[in-house]
Short mmCIF file of N, CA, C and O in Angstrom, two decimals:
data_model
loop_
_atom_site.label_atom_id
_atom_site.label_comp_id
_atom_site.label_asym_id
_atom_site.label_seq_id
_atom_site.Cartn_x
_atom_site.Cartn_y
_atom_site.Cartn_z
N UNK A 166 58.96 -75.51 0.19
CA UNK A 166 58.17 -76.27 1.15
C UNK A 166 59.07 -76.67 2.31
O UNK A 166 60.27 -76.87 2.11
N UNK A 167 58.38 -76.81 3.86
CA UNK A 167 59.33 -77.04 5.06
C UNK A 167 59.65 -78.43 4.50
O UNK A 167 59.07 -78.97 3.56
N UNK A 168 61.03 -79.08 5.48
CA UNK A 168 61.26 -80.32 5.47
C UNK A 168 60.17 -81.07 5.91
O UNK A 168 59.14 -80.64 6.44
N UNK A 169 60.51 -82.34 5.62
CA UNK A 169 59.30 -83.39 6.07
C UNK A 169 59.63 -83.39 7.37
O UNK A 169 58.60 -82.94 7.87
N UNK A 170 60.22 -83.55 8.06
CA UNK A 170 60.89 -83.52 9.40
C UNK A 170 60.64 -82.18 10.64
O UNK A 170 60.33 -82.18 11.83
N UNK A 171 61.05 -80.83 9.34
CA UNK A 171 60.34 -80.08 10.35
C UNK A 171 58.74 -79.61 10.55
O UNK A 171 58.25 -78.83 11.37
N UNK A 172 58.11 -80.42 9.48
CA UNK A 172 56.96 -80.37 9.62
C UNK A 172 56.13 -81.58 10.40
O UNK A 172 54.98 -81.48 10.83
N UNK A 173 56.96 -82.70 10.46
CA UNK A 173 56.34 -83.52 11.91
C UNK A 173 56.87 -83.09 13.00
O UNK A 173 56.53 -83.65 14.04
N UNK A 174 57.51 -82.34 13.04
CA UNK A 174 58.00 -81.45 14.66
C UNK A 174 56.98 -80.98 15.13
O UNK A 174 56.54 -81.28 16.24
N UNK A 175 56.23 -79.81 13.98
CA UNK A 175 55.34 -79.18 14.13
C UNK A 175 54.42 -79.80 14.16
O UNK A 175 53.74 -79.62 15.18
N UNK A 176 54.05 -80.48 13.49
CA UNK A 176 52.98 -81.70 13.99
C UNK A 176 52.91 -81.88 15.56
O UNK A 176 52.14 -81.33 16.35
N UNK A 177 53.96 -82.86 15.82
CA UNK A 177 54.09 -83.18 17.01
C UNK A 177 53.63 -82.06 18.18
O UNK A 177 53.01 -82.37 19.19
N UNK A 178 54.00 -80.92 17.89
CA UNK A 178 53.92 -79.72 18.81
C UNK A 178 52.52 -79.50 19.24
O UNK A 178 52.04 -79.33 20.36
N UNK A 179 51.75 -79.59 17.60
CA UNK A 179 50.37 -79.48 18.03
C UNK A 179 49.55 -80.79 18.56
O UNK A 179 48.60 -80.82 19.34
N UNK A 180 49.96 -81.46 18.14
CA UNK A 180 49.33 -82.76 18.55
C UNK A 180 49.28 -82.65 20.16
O UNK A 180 48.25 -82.71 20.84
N UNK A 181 50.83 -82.43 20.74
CA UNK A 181 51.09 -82.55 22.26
C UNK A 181 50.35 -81.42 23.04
O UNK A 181 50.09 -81.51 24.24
N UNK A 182 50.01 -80.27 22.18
CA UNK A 182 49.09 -79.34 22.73
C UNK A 182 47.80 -79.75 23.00
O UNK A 182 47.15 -79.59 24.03
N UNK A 183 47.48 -80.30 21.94
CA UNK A 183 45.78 -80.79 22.15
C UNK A 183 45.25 -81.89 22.84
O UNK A 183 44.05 -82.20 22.85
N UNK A 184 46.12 -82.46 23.37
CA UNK A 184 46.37 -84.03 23.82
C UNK A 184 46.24 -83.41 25.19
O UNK A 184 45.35 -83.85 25.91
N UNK A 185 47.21 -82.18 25.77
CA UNK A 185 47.48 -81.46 27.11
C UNK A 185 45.84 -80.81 27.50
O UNK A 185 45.36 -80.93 28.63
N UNK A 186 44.99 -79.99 26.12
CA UNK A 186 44.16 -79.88 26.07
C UNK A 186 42.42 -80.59 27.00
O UNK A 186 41.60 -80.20 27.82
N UNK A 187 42.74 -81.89 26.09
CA UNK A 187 42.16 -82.96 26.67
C UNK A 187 42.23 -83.41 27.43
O UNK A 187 41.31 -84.01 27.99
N UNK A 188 43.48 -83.33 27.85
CA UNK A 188 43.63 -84.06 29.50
C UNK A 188 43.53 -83.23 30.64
O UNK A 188 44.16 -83.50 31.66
N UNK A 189 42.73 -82.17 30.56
CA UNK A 189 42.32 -81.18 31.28
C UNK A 189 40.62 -80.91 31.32
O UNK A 189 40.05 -79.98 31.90
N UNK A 190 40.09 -81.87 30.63
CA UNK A 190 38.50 -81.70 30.81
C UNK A 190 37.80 -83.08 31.42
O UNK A 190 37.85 -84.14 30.81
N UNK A 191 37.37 -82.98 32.27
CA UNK A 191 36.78 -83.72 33.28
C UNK A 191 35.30 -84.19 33.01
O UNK A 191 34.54 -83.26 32.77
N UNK A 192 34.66 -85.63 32.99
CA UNK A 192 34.09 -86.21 32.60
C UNK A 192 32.60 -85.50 32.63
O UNK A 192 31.82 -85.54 31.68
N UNK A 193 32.34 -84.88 33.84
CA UNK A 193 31.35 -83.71 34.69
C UNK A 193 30.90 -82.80 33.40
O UNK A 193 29.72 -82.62 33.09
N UNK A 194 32.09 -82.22 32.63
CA UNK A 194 32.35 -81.62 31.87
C UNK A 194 31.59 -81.64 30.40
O UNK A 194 31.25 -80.72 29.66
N UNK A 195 31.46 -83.49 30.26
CA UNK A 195 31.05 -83.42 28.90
C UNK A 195 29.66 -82.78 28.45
O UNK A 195 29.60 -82.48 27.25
N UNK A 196 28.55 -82.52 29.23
CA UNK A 196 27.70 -82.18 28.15
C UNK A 196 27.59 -80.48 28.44
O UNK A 196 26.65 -79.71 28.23
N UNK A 197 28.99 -80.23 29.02
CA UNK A 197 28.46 -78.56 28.43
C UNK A 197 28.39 -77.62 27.54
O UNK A 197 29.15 -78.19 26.76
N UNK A 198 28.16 -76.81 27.07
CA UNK A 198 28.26 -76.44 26.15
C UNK A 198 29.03 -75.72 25.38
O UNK A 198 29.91 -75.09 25.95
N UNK A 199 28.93 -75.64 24.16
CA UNK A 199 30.64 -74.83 23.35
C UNK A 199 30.02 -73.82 22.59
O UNK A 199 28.82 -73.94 22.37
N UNK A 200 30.80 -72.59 22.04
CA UNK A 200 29.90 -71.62 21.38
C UNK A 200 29.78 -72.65 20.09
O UNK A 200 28.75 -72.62 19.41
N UNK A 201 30.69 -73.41 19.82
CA UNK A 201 29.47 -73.99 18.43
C UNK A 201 28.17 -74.69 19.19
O UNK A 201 28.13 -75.43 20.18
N UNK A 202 27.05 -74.14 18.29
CA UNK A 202 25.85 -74.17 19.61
C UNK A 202 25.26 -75.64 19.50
O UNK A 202 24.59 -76.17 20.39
N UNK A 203 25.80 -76.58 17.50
CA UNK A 203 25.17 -77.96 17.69
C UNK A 203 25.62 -78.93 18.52
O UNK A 203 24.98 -79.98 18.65
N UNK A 204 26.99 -78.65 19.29
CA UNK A 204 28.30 -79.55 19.86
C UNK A 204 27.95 -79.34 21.54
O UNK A 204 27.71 -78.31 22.18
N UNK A 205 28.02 -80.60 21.91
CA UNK A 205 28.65 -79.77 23.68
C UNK A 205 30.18 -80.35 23.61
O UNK A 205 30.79 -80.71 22.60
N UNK A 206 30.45 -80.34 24.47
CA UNK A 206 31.92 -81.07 25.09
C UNK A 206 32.13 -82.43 24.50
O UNK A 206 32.52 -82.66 23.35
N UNK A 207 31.95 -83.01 25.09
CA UNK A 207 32.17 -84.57 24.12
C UNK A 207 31.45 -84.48 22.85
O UNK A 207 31.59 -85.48 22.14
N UNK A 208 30.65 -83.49 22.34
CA UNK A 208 31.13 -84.41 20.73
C UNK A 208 32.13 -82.95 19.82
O UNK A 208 32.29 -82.67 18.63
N UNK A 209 32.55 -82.39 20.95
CA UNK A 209 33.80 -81.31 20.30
C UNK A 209 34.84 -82.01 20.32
O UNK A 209 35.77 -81.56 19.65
N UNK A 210 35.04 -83.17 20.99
CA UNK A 210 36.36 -83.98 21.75
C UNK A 210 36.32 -85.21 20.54
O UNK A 210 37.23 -85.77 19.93
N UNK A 211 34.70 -85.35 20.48
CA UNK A 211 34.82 -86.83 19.45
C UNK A 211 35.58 -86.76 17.84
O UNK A 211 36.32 -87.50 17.19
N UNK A 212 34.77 -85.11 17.61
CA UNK A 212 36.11 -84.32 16.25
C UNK A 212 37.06 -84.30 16.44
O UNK A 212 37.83 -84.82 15.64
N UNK A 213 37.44 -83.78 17.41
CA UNK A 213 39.30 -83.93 17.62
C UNK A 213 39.96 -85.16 17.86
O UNK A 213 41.16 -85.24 17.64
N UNK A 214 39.21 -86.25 18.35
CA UNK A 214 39.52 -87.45 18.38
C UNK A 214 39.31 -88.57 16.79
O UNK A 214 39.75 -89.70 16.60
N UNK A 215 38.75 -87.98 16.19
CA UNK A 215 38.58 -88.37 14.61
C UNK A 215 40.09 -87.76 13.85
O UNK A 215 40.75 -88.75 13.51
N UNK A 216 40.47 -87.10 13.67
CA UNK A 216 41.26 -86.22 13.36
C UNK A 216 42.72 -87.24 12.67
O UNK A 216 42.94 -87.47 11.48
N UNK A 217 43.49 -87.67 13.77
CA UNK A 217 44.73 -88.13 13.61
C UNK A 217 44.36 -89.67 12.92
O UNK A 217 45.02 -90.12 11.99
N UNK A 218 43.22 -90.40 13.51
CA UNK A 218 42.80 -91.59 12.61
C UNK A 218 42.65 -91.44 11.34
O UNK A 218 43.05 -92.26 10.52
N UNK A 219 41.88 -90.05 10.98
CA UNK A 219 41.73 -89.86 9.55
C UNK A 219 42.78 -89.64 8.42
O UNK A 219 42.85 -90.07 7.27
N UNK A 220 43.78 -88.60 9.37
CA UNK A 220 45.04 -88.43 8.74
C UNK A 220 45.94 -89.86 8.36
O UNK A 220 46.33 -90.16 7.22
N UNK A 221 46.16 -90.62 9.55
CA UNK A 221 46.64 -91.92 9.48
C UNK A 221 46.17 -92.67 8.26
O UNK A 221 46.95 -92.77 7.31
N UNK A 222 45.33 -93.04 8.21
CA UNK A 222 44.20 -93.19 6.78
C UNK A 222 45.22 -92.58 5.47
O UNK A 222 46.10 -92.92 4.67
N UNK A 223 44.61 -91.74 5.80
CA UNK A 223 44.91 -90.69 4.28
C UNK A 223 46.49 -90.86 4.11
O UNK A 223 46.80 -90.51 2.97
N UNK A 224 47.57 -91.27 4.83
CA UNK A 224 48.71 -91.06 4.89
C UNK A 224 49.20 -92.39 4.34
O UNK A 224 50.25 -92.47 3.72
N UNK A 225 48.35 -93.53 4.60
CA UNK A 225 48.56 -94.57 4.20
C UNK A 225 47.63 -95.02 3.15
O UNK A 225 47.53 -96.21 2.87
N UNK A 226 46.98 -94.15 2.57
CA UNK A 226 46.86 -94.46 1.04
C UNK A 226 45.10 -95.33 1.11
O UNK A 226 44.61 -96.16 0.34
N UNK A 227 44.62 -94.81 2.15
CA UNK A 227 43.20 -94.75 1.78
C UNK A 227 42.44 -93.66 1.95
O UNK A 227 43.10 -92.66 2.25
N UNK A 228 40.85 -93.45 1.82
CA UNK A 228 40.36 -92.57 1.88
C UNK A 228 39.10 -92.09 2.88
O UNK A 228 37.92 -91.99 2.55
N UNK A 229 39.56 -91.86 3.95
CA UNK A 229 38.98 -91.08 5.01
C UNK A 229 37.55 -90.50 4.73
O UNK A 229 37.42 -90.00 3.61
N UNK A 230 36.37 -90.47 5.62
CA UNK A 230 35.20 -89.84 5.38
C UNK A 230 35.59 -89.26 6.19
O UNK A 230 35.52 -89.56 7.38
N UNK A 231 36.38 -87.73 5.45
CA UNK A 231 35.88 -86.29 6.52
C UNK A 231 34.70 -85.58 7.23
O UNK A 231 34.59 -84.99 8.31
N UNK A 232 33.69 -85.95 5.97
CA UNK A 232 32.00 -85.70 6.26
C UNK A 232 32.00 -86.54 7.64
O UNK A 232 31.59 -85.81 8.55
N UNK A 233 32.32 -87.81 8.10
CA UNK A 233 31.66 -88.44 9.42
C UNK A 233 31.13 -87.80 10.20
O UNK A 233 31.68 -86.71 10.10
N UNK A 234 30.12 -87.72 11.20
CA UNK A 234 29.67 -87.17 12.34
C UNK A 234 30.96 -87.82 13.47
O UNK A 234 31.46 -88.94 13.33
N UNK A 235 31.24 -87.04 14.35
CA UNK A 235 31.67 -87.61 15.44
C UNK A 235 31.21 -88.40 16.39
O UNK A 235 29.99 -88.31 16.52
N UNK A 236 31.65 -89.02 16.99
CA UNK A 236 30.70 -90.12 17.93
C UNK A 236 31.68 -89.34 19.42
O UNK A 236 32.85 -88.96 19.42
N UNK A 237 30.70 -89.30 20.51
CA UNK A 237 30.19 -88.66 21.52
C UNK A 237 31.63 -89.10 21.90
O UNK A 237 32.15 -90.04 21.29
N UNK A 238 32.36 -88.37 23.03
CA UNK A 238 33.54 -88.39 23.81
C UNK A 238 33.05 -89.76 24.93
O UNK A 238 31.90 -89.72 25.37
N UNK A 239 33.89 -90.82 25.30
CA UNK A 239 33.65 -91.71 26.50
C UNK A 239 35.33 -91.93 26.63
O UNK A 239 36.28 -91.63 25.90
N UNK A 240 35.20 -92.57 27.85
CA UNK A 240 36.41 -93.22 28.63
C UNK A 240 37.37 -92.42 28.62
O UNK A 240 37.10 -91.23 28.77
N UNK A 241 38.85 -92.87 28.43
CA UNK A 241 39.62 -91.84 28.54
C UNK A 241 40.62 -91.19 26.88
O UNK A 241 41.68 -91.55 26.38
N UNK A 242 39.55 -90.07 26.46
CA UNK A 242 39.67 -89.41 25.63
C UNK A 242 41.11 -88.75 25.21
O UNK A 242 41.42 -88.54 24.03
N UNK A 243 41.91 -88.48 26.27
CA UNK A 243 42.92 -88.00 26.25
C UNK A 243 44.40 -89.15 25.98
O UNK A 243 45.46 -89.03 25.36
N UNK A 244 43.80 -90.23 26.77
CA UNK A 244 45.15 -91.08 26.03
C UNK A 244 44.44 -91.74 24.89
O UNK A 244 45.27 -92.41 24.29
N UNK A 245 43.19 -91.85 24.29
CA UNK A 245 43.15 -91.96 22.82
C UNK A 245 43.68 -91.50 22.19
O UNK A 245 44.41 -92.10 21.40
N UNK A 246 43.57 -89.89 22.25
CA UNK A 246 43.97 -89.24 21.49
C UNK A 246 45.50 -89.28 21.08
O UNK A 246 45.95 -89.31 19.94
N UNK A 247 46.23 -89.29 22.35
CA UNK A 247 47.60 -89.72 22.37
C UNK A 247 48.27 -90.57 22.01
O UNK A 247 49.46 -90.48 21.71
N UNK A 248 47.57 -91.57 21.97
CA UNK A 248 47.61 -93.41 21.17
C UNK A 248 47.30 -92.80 19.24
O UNK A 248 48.12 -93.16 18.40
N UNK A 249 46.70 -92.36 19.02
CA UNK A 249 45.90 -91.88 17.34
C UNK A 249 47.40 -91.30 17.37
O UNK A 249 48.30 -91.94 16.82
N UNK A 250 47.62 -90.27 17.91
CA UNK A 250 48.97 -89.01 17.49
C UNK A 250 49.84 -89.63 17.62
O UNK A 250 50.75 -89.33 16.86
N UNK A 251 50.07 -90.60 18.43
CA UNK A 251 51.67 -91.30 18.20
C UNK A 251 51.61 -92.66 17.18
O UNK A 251 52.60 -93.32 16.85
N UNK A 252 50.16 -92.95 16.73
CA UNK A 252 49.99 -93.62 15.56
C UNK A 252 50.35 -92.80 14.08
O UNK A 252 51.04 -93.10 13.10
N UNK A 253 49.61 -91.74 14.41
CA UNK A 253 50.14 -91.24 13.26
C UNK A 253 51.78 -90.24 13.11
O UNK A 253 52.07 -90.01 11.94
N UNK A 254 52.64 -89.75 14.03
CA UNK A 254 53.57 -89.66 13.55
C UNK A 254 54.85 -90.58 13.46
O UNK A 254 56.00 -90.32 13.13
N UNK A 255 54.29 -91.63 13.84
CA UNK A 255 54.85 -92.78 13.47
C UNK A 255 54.56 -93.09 11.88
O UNK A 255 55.53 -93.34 11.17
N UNK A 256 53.30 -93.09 11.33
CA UNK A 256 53.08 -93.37 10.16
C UNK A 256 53.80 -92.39 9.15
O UNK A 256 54.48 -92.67 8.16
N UNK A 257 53.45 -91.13 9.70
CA UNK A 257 54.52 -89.88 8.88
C UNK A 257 56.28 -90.39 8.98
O UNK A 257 56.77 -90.60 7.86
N UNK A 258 57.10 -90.58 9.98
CA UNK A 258 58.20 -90.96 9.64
C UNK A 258 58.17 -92.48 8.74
O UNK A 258 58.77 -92.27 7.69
N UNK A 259 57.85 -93.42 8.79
CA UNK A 259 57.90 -94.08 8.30
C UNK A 259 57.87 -93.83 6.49
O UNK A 259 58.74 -94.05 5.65
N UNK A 260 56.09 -93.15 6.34
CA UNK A 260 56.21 -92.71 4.72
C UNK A 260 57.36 -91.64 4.66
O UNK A 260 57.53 -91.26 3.50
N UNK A 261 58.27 -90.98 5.66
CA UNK A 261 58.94 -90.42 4.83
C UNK A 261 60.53 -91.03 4.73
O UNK A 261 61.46 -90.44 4.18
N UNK A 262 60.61 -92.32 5.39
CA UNK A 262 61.83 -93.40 4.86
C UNK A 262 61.82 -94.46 4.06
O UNK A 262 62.74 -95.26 3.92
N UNK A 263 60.31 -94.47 3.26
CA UNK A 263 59.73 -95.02 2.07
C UNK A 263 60.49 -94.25 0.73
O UNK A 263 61.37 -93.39 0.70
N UNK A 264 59.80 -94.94 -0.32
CA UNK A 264 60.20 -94.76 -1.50
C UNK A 264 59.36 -93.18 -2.15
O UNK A 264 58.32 -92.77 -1.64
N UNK A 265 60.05 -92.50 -3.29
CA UNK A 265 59.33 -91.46 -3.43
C UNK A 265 57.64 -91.38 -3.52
O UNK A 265 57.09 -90.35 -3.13
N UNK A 266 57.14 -92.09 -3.85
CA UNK A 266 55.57 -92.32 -3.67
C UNK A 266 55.62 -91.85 -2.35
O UNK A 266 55.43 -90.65 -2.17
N UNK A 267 55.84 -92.54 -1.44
CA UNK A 267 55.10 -92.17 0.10
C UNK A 267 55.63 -91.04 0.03
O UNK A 267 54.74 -90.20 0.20
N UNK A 268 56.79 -90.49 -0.16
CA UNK A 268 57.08 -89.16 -0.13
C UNK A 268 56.32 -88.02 -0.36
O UNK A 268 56.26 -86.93 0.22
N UNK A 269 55.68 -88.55 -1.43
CA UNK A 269 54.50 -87.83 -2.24
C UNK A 269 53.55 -87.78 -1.86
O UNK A 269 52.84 -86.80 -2.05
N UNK A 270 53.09 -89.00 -1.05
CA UNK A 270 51.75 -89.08 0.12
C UNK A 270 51.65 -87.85 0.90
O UNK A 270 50.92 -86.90 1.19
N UNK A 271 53.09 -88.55 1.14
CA UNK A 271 53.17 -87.10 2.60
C UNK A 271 52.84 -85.78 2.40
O UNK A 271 52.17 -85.02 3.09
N UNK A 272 53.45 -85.60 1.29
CA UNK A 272 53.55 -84.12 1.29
C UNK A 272 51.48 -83.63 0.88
O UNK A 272 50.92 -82.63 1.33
N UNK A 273 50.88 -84.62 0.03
CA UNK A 273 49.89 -84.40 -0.35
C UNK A 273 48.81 -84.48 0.88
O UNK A 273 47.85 -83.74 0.67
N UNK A 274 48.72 -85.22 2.16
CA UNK A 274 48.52 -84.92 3.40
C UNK A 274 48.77 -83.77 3.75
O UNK A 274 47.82 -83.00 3.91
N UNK A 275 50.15 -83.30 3.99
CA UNK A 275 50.29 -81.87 4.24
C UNK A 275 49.47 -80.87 3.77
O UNK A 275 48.87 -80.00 4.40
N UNK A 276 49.53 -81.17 2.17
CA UNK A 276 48.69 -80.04 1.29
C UNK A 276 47.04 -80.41 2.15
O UNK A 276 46.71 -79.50 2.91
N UNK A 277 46.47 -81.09 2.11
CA UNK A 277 45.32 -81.40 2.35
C UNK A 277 45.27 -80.75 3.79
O UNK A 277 44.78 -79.63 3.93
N UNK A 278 45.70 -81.38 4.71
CA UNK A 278 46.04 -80.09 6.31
C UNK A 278 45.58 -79.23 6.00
O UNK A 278 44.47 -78.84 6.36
N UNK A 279 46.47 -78.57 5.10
CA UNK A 279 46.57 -76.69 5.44
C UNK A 279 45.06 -76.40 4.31
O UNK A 279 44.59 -75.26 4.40
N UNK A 280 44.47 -77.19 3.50
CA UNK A 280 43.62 -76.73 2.99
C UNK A 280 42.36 -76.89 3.30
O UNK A 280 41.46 -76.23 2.79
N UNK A 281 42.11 -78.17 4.55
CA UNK A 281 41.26 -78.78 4.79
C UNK A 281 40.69 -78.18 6.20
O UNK A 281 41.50 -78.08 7.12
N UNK A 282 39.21 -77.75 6.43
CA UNK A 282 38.53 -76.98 7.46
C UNK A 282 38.80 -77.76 8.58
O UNK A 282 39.29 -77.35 9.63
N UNK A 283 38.50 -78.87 8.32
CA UNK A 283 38.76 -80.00 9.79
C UNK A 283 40.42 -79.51 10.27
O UNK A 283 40.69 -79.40 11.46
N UNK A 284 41.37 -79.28 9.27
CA UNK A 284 42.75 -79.06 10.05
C UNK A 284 43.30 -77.74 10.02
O UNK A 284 44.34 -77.40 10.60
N UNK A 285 42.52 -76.95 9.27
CA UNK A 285 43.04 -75.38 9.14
C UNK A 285 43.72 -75.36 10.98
O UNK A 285 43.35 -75.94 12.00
N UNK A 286 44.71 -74.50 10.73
CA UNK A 286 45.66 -74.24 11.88
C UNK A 286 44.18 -72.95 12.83
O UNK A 286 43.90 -73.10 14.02
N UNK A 287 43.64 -72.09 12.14
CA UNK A 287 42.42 -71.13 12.81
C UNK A 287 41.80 -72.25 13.37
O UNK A 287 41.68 -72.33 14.60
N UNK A 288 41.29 -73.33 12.46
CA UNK A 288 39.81 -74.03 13.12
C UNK A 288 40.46 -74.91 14.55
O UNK A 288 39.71 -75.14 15.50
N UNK A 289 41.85 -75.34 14.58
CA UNK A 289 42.25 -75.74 15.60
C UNK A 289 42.12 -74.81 16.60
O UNK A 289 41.66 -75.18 17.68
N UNK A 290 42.50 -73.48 16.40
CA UNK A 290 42.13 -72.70 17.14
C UNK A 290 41.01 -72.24 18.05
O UNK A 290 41.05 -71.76 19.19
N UNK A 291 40.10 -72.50 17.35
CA UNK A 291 38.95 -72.50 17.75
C UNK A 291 37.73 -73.51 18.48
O UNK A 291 36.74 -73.28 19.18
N UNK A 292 38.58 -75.10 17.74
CA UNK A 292 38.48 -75.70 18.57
C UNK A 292 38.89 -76.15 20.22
O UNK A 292 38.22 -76.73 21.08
N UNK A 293 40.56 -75.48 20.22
CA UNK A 293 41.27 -75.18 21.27
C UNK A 293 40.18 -74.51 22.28
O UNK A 293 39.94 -74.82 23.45
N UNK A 294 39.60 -73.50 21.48
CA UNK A 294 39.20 -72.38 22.42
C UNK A 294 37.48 -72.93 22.86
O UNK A 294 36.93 -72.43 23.84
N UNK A 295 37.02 -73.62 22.28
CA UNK A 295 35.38 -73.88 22.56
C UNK A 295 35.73 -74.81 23.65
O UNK A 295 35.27 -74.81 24.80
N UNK A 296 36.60 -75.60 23.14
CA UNK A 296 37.09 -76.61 24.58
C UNK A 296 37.13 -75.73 25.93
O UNK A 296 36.33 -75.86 26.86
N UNK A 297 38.19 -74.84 25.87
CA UNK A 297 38.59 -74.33 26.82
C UNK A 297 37.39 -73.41 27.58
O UNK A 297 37.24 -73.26 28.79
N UNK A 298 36.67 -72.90 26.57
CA UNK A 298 35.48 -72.06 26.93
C UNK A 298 34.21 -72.99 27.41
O UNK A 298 33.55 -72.62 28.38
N UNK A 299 33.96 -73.88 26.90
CA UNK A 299 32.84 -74.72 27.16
C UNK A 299 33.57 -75.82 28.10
O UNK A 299 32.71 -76.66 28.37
N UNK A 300 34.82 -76.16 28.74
CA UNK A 300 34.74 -77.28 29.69
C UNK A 300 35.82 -76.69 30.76
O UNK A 300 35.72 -77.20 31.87
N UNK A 301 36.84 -75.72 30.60
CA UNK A 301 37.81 -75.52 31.45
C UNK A 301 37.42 -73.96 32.37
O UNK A 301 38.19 -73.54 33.24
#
């Protein structure tokens, strides 16, 4: 398994991508549409803006409703998002200068990431891309 360390790098990497993402779609923008055909723009933004809160959650030892609906994109979406992501890799270093439990958190977050549809590295992808296709 990567280090804990180089896997909040990578974190970080994507986080700062999607954050760059967001701060490239313009308010005009929100109700257009994305090929996912139930979503427009803001509530593709309101999922990605759920995302790092949930993880944060889960990282600190409660339990997240992944099922949630998203609530509609308002104000400024992009330094939310940025505020959530630097909440949560703050929370990741921290559980990983904790005791082996949080250690164990962590890594079980991780596992959950790579297994979980909301964070599959593709579905980011694709969310990347409905953004980009439906608002940029």
């Amino acid at each position: 398994m990567p280090s804990a360390n180089n896997s909040i790098a990578v974190l970080q990497r994507a986080l700062d991508q999607t954050g760059d993402v967001l701060a490239a779609i313009h308010k005009d923008q929100l109700s257009d549409p994305t090929p996912c055909e139930d979503w427009d723009v803001s509530h593709l933004i309101g999922h990605v803006l759920a995302d790092p809160v949930r993880f944060t959650e889960a990282l600190r030892g409660g339990d997240p409703d992944w099922a949630a609906p998203p609530e509609p994109a308002s104000g400024d979406w992009a330094g939310q998002f940025r505020a959530e992501a630097d909440d949560l890799i703050h929370a990741w270093h921290q559980a990983g200068e904790q005791d082996d439990a949080d250690v164990t958190r962590l890594r079980a977050c991780l596992q959950l990431a790579a297994e979980s549809d909301a964070v599959d590295p593709r579905h980011a992808d694709v969310q990347h891309d409905h953004l980009g296709r439906g608002a940029l």
